[in-house]
PDB file of C-alpha atoms and ligand atoms in Angstrom:
ATOM      1  CA  MET A   1      46.704 -71.794-210.855  1.00 70.00           C
ATOM      2  CA  ARG A   2      50.004 -70.011-210.198  1.00 72.00           C
ATOM      3  CA  PRO A   3      49.895 -68.428-206.712  1.00 77.00           C
ATOM      4  CA  ASP A   4      52.096 -65.517-207.817  1.00 88.00           C
ATOM      5  CA  TRP A   5      49.936 -64.572-210.821  1.00 96.00           C
ATOM      6  CA  PRO A   6      46.942 -62.242-210.540  1.00 98.00           C
ATOM      7  CA  ILE A   7      43.494 -63.813-210.653  1.00 98.00           C
ATOM      8  CA  GLU A   8      40.632 -62.164-212.520  1.00 98.00           C
ATOM      9  CA  LEU A   9      36.975 -63.157-212.427  1.00 98.00           C
ATOM     10  CA  GLU A  10      34.339 -62.842-215.142  1.00 98.00           C
ATOM     11  CA  ILE A  11      30.748 -62.976-213.917  1.00 97.00           C
ATOM     12  CA  GLY A  12      28.494 -64.526-216.568  1.00 96.00           C
ATOM     13  CA  PRO A  13      31.023 -65.445-219.271  1.00 98.00           C
ATOM     14  CA  GLY A  14      28.326 -67.123-221.387  1.00 97.00           C
ATOM     15  CA  ARG A  15      30.106 -68.681-224.371  1.00 97.00           C
ATOM     16  CA  GLY A  16      33.447 -67.658-222.908  1.00 98.00           C
ATOM     17  CA  GLY A  17      34.972 -65.591-225.719  1.00 98.00           C
ATOM     18  CA  PHE A  18      36.332 -62.943-223.374  1.00 98.00           C
ATOM     19  CA  LEU A  19      38.155 -65.532-221.243  1.00 98.00           C
ATOM     20  CA  PHE A  20      39.902 -67.059-224.259  1.00 98.00           C
ATOM     21  CA  GLU A  21      40.933 -63.710-225.702  1.00 98.00           C
ATOM     22  CA  ARG A  22      42.151 -62.372-222.362  1.00 98.00           C
ATOM     23  CA  LEU A  23      44.133 -65.517-221.488  1.00 98.00           C
ATOM     24  CA  ALA A  24      45.768 -65.450-224.925  1.00 98.00           C
ATOM     25  CA  ALA A  25      46.629 -61.748-224.606  1.00 98.00           C
ATOM     26  CA  VAL A  26      48.093 -61.893-221.081  1.00 98.00           C
ATOM     27  CA  PRO A  27      50.145 -65.042-220.449  1.00 96.00           C
ATOM     28  CA  GLN A  28      50.884 -64.515-216.730  1.00 96.00           C
ATOM     29  CA  LEU A  29      47.297 -64.349-215.575  1.00 98.00           C
ATOM     30  CA  CYS A  30      44.737 -66.732-214.075  1.00 98.00           C
ATOM     31  CA  MET A  31      41.022 -66.393-214.756  1.00 98.00           C
ATOM     32  CA  LEU A  32      37.833 -67.691-213.179  1.00 98.00           C
ATOM     33  CA  GLY A  33      34.278 -67.563-214.441  1.00 98.00           C
ATOM     34  CA  PHE A  34      30.995 -67.985-212.580  1.00 98.00           C
ATOM     35  CA  GLU A  35      28.252 -68.892-215.028  1.00 97.00           C
ATOM     36  CA  ILE A  36      24.688 -69.641-213.965  1.00 96.00           C
ATOM     37  CA  ARG A  37      23.877 -71.682-217.073  1.00 96.00           C
ATOM     38  CA  ARG A  38      25.204 -75.188-216.487  1.00 98.00           C
ATOM     39  CA  LYS A  39      25.468 -76.005-220.184  1.00 98.00           C
ATOM     40  CA  TRP A  40      27.759 -73.085-220.966  1.00 98.00           C
ATOM     41  CA  ALA A  41      29.782 -73.393-217.766  1.00 98.00           C
ATOM     42  CA  THR A  42      30.542 -77.018-218.682  1.00 98.00           C
ATOM     43  CA  ILE A  43      31.232 -76.392-222.372  1.00 98.00           C
ATOM     44  CA  VAL A  44      33.539 -73.454-221.706  1.00 98.00           C
ATOM     45  CA  ASP A  45      35.378 -75.169-218.835  1.00 98.00           C
ATOM     46  CA  ASN A  46      36.051 -78.203-221.056  1.00 98.00           C
ATOM     47  CA  LYS A  47      37.103 -75.997-223.954  1.00 98.00           C
ATOM     48  CA  LEU A  48      39.560 -74.102-221.727  1.00 98.00           C
ATOM     49  CA  LYS A  49      41.210 -77.420-220.826  1.00 98.00           C
ATOM     50  CA  ALA A  50      41.248 -78.573-224.449  1.00 98.00           C
ATOM     51  CA  SER A  51      42.813 -75.276-225.545  1.00 98.00           C
ATOM     52  CA  GLY A  52      45.687 -75.559-223.075  1.00 97.00           C
ATOM     53  CA  PHE A  53      44.351 -72.905-220.675  1.00 97.00           C
ATOM     54  CA  GLY A  54      43.200 -75.389-218.024  1.00 97.00           C
ATOM     55  CA  GLN A  55      46.172 -74.751-215.737  1.00 95.00           C
ATOM     56  CA  ARG A  56      45.240 -71.102-215.308  1.00 96.00           C
ATOM     57  CA  SER A  57      41.517 -70.908-215.805  1.00 98.00           C
ATOM     58  CA  ARG A  58      38.251 -72.529-214.758  1.00 98.00           C
ATOM     59  CA  VAL A  59      34.588 -71.763-215.255  1.00 98.00           C
ATOM     60  CA  PHE A  60      32.256 -72.931-212.509  1.00 98.00           C
ATOM     61  CA  TYR A  61      28.538 -73.538-212.749  1.00 98.00           C
ATOM     62  CA  GLU A  62      27.595 -71.016-210.068  1.00 97.00           C
ATOM     63  CA  ASP A  63      25.260 -68.158-209.355  1.00 95.00           C
ATOM     64  CA  ALA A  64      27.763 -65.356-208.710  1.00 96.00           C
ATOM     65  CA  ARG A  65      25.523 -63.979-205.979  1.00 93.00           C
ATOM     66  CA  SER A  66      25.887 -67.112-203.863  1.00 94.00           C
ATOM     67  CA  ALA A  67      29.444 -68.014-204.971  1.00 97.00           C
ATOM     68  CA  LEU A  68      31.110 -64.681-204.210  1.00 96.00           C
ATOM     69  CA  PRO A  69      30.690 -64.951-200.421  1.00 96.00           C
ATOM     70  CA  ARG A  70      32.798 -68.160-200.638  1.00 97.00           C
ATOM     71  CA  VAL A  71      35.684 -66.365-202.397  1.00 98.00           C
ATOM     72  CA  PRO A  72      38.544 -65.349-200.062  1.00 98.00           C
ATOM     73  CA  ALA A  73      38.837 -61.651-199.229  1.00 98.00           C
ATOM     74  CA  ALA A  74      41.339 -59.587-201.249  1.00 98.00           C
ATOM     75  CA  SER A  75      42.026 -62.421-203.718  1.00 98.00           C
ATOM     76  CA  LEU A  76      40.980 -61.011-207.114  1.00 98.00           C
ATOM     77  CA  ALA A  77      42.820 -58.413-209.181  1.00 98.00           C
ATOM     78  CA  ARG A  78      39.838 -57.553-211.360  1.00 98.00           C
ATOM     79  CA  VAL A  79      36.186 -58.465-211.841  1.00 98.00           C
ATOM     80  CA  TYR A  80      34.482 -58.146-215.237  1.00 98.00           C
ATOM     81  CA  ILE A  81      30.748 -58.010-215.823  1.00 97.00           C
ATOM     82  CA  HIS A  82      30.018 -57.772-219.544  1.00 97.00           C
ATOM     83  CA  PHE A  83      26.488 -57.077-220.779  1.00 95.00           C
ATOM     84  CA  PRO A  84      24.654 -58.463-217.745  1.00 88.00           C
ATOM     85  CA  ASP A  85      21.013 -58.405-216.794  1.00 74.00           C
ATOM     86  CA  PRO A  86      18.983 -58.894-219.984  1.00 67.00           C
ATOM     87  CA  TRP A  87      15.737 -58.678-218.000  1.00 64.00           C
ATOM     88  CA  TRP A  88      13.460 -55.707-218.146  1.00 64.00           C
ATOM     89  CA  LYS A  89      10.346 -56.632-216.189  1.00 62.00           C
ATOM     90  CA  LYS A  90       9.860 -55.448-212.621  1.00 67.00           C
ATOM     91  CA  ARG A  91       9.171 -59.024-211.476  1.00 61.00           C
ATOM     92  CA  HIS A  92      12.639 -60.072-212.773  1.00 64.00           C
ATOM     93  CA  GLU A  93      14.454 -57.502-210.646  1.00 67.00           C
ATOM     94  CA  LYS A  94      15.534 -60.205-208.211  1.00 71.00           C
ATOM     95  CA  ARG A  95      17.641 -61.770-210.998  1.00 69.00           C
ATOM     96  CA  LEU A  96      19.838 -58.711-211.446  1.00 76.00           C
ATOM     97  CA  VAL A  97      23.526 -59.447-210.967  1.00 84.00           C
ATOM     98  CA  VAL A  98      24.649 -55.888-210.374  1.00 84.00           C
ATOM     99  CA  ASN A  99      22.696 -55.150-207.217  1.00 84.00           C
ATOM    100  CA  PRO A 100      23.324 -53.527-203.818  1.00 82.00           C
ATOM    101  CA  THR A 101      23.981 -56.934-202.186  1.00 88.00           C
ATOM    102  CA  LEU A 102      26.582 -58.062-204.710  1.00 93.00           C
ATOM    103  CA  LEU A 103      28.593 -54.842-204.733  1.00 95.00           C
ATOM    104  CA  PRO A 104      29.938 -55.025-201.132  1.00 96.00           C
ATOM    105  CA  GLU A 105      30.961 -58.628-201.860  1.00 97.00           C
ATOM    106  CA  LEU A 106      32.886 -57.423-204.900  1.00 97.00           C
ATOM    107  CA  VAL A 107      34.673 -54.860-202.748  1.00 98.00           C
ATOM    108  CA  ARG A 108      35.553 -57.593-200.245  1.00 98.00           C
ATOM    109  CA  VAL A 109      37.053 -59.993-202.834  1.00 98.00           C
ATOM    110  CA  LEU A 110      39.100 -57.382-204.728  1.00 98.00           C
ATOM    111  CA  VAL A 111      42.694 -56.734-203.734  1.00 98.00           C
ATOM    112  CA  PRO A 112      43.431 -53.120-202.737  1.00 97.00           C
ATOM    113  CA  GLY A 113      43.674 -51.242-206.029  1.00 98.00           C
ATOM    114  CA  GLY A 114      41.769 -54.061-207.773  1.00 98.00           C
ATOM    115  CA  GLU A 115      39.278 -53.099-210.468  1.00 98.00           C
ATOM    116  CA  LEU A 116      35.645 -53.617-211.409  1.00 98.00           C
ATOM    117  CA  PHE A 117      34.786 -53.295-215.123  1.00 98.00           C
ATOM    118  CA  VAL A 118      31.158 -53.255-216.242  1.00 97.00           C
ATOM    119  CA  GLN A 119      29.881 -52.709-219.755  1.00 97.00           C
ATOM    120  CA  THR A 120      26.486 -52.725-221.405  1.00 95.00           C
ATOM    121  CA  ASP A 121      24.776 -51.480-224.560  1.00 94.00           C
ATOM    122  CA  VAL A 122      21.767 -50.236-222.571  1.00 91.00           C
ATOM    123  CA  GLU A 123      22.263 -46.629-221.477  1.00 92.00           C
ATOM    124  CA  ASP A 124      19.603 -46.768-218.730  1.00 90.00           C
ATOM    125  CA  ARG A 125      21.269 -49.816-217.244  1.00 90.00           C
ATOM    126  CA  ALA A 126      24.671 -48.128-217.368  1.00 94.00           C
ATOM    127  CA  ALA A 127      23.229 -45.137-215.502  1.00 94.00           C
ATOM    128  CA  GLU A 128      21.703 -47.460-212.877  1.00 91.00           C
ATOM    129  CA  TYR A 129      24.987 -49.334-212.442  1.00 93.00           C
ATOM    130  CA  GLU A 130      26.910 -46.080-212.170  1.00 96.00           C
ATOM    131  CA  ALA A 131      24.569 -44.759-209.482  1.00 94.00           C
ATOM    132  CA  ALA A 132      24.681 -48.044-207.529  1.00 93.00           C
ATOM    133  CA  ILE A 133      28.475 -48.336-207.705  1.00 95.00           C
ATOM    134  CA  ASP A 134      28.996 -44.647-206.876  1.00 95.00           C
ATOM    135  CA  ALA A 135      26.924 -45.281-203.740  1.00 94.00           C
ATOM    136  CA  CYS A 136      28.979 -48.338-202.744  1.00 95.00           C
ATOM    137  CA  PRO A 137      31.664 -47.572-200.149  1.00 96.00           C
ATOM    138  CA  GLY A 138      35.092 -48.835-201.138  1.00 97.00           C
ATOM    139  CA  LEU A 139      34.824 -48.302-204.915  1.00 97.00           C
ATOM    140  CA  VAL A 140      36.004 -45.143-206.669  1.00 98.00           C
ATOM    141  CA  ALA A 141      36.113 -44.166-210.343  1.00 98.00           C
ATOM    142  CA  ALA A 142      39.381 -45.421-211.831  1.00 97.00           C
ATOM    143  CA  ALA A 143      40.130 -42.027-213.433  1.00 97.00           C
ATOM    144  CA  PRO A 144      39.751 -38.496-212.023  1.00 96.00           C
ATOM    145  CA  ALA A 145      37.334 -37.627-214.848  1.00 96.00           C
ATOM    146  CA  GLY A 146      34.933 -40.368-213.730  1.00 97.00           C
ATOM    147  CA  PRO A 147      34.197 -44.044-214.347  1.00 98.00           C
ATOM    148  CA  ARG A 148      33.133 -43.859-218.019  1.00 98.00           C
ATOM    149  CA  LEU A 149      35.543 -45.288-220.588  1.00 98.00           C
ATOM    150  CA  ALA A 150      35.261 -44.866-224.347  1.00 97.00           C
ATOM    151  CA  GLU A 151      37.202 -48.057-225.083  1.00 97.00           C
ATOM    152  CA  ASN A 152      37.789 -51.440-223.547  1.00 98.00           C
ATOM    153  CA  PRO A 153      41.466 -51.449-222.502  1.00 98.00           C
ATOM    154  CA  PHE A 154      41.687 -55.178-221.668  1.00 98.00           C
ATOM    155  CA  LEU A 155      42.857 -56.604-225.037  1.00 98.00           C
ATOM    156  CA  ALA A 156      39.839 -58.908-225.183  1.00 98.00           C
ATOM    157  CA  ARG A 157      36.136 -58.581-225.964  1.00 98.00           C
ATOM    158  CA  SER A 158      33.103 -60.564-224.883  1.00 98.00           C
ATOM    159  CA  PRO A 159      30.844 -62.174-227.513  1.00 97.00           C
ATOM    160  CA  ARG A 160      28.133 -59.578-226.861  1.00 96.00           C
ATOM    161  CA  GLU A 161      30.672 -56.805-227.182  1.00 98.00           C
ATOM    162  CA  HIS A 162      31.827 -58.105-230.580  1.00 98.00           C
ATOM    163  CA  ARG A 163      28.199 -58.243-231.683  1.00 97.00           C
ATOM    164  CA  ALA A 164      27.380 -54.760-230.406  1.00 96.00           C
ATOM    165  CA  ILE A 165      30.382 -53.358-232.297  1.00 97.00           C
ATOM    166  CA  LYS A 166      29.342 -55.185-235.475  1.00 98.00           C
ATOM    167  CA  ASP A 167      25.786 -53.860-235.109  1.00 97.00           C
ATOM    168  CA  GLY A 168      27.049 -50.318-234.488  1.00 97.00           C
ATOM    169  CA  LEU A 169      25.493 -50.103-231.021  1.00 95.00           C
ATOM    170  CA  PRO A 170      26.934 -47.690-228.468  1.00 96.00           C
ATOM    171  CA  ILE A 171      28.714 -49.423-225.588  1.00 97.00           C
ATOM    172  CA  HIS A 172      28.715 -47.872-222.117  1.00 97.00           C
ATOM    173  CA  ARG A 173      31.776 -48.856-220.096  1.00 98.00           C
ATOM    174  CA  LEU A 174      32.480 -48.237-216.414  1.00 98.00           C
ATOM    175  CA  LEU A 175      35.776 -48.787-214.618  1.00 98.00           C
ATOM    176  CA  TYR A 176      36.125 -48.558-210.832  1.00 98.00           C
ATOM    177  CA  ARG A 177      38.983 -49.212-208.442  1.00 98.00           C
ATOM    178  CA  LYS A 178      38.951 -50.511-204.896  1.00 98.00           C
ATOM    179  CA  ALA A 179      40.039 -47.573-202.758  1.00 93.00           C
TER     180      ALA A 179
HETATM  181  C1  SAM P 201      23.554 -61.320-221.708  1.00 87.78           C
HETATM  182  S1  SAM P 201      24.611 -62.637-221.327  1.00 87.78           S
HETATM  183  C2  SAM P 201      26.229 -61.954-221.702  1.00 87.78           C
HETATM  184  C3  SAM P 201      27.271 -63.020-221.884  1.00 87.78           C
HETATM  185  C4  SAM P 201      28.727 -62.492-221.958  1.00 87.78           C
HETATM  186  N1  SAM P 201      29.088 -61.835-220.725  1.00 87.78           N
HETATM  187  C5  SAM P 201      28.908 -61.541-223.109  1.00 87.78           C
HETATM  188  O1  SAM P 201      29.063 -60.339-222.863  1.00 87.78           O
HETATM  189  O2  SAM P 201      28.894 -62.012-224.248  1.00 87.78           O
HETATM  190  C6  SAM P 201      24.614 -62.642-219.521  1.00 87.78           C
HETATM  191  C7  SAM P 201      25.349 -63.862-218.970  1.00 87.78           C
HETATM  192  O3  SAM P 201      25.344 -63.797-217.545  1.00 87.78           O
HETATM  193  C8  SAM P 201      24.963 -65.053-217.023  1.00 87.78           C
HETATM  194  N2  SAM P 201      24.382 -64.809-215.677  1.00 87.78           N
HETATM  195  C9  SAM P 201      23.229 -64.173-215.388  1.00 87.78           C
HETATM  196  N3  SAM P 201      23.035 -64.111-214.066  1.00 87.78           N
HETATM  197  C10 SAM P 201      24.118 -64.716-213.493  1.00 87.78           C
HETATM  198  C11 SAM P 201      24.500 -64.973-212.152  1.00 87.78           C
HETATM  199  N4  SAM P 201      23.719 -64.608-211.127  1.00 87.78           N
HETATM  200  N5  SAM P 201      25.674 -65.619-211.921  1.00 87.78           N
HETATM  201  C12 SAM P 201      26.460 -66.011-212.972  1.00 87.78           C
HETATM  202  N6  SAM P 201      26.138 -65.806-214.265  1.00 87.78           N
HETATM  203  C13 SAM P 201      24.989 -65.155-214.527  1.00 87.78           C
HETATM  204  C14 SAM P 201      23.974 -65.570-218.050  1.00 87.78           C
HETATM  205  O4  SAM P 201      23.766 -66.954-217.970  1.00 87.78           O
HETATM  206  C15 SAM P 201      24.666 -65.164-219.329  1.00 87.78           C
HETATM  207  O5  SAM P 201      25.655 -66.105-219.727  1.00 87.78           O
END
């Protein structure tokens, strides 16, 4: 990791496509991933090394909810959460990544002016995330018109995002900034 380069975090990178595309698009950038599935954390971490990105990226087998409190304050330039929370039953609510406990931790780890980007193809989920983030002190919509974005401006797409585009599904994108 280069100490003078910004560090971004992806929560739940899965098969890691976003990390590879983003690292290729922005050379002076370091990236971390916290992935709760050990298999994919290991595969993607090894593939990053094999692809020459190992000096500026790692994926750790971690539950983001327990790993974030161990991340230094004001250390991350941006946090991405792409297509999280594929659980719909009430009894699975405790698994949700975007939740009122995680959000203050995200505020803590972002640098001032740092950003939180969340996207999903489920409109109800997007509305829930928007309400939860709007209610979280320290995060404001990145644009005066509000947090919703029509496009992903980060020169990289997650595997689920590629699939949603191919399938013609609407994608709901939210961008917030640390005040
Ligand atoms: C629906 S998949 C989306 C994968 C990828 N972000 C994409 O858009 O293609 C959600 C991912 O989040 C991971 N995940 C779920 N809960 C997590 C948590 N608490 N901490 C870290 N990763 C988590 C899952 O293992 C899975 O890889």
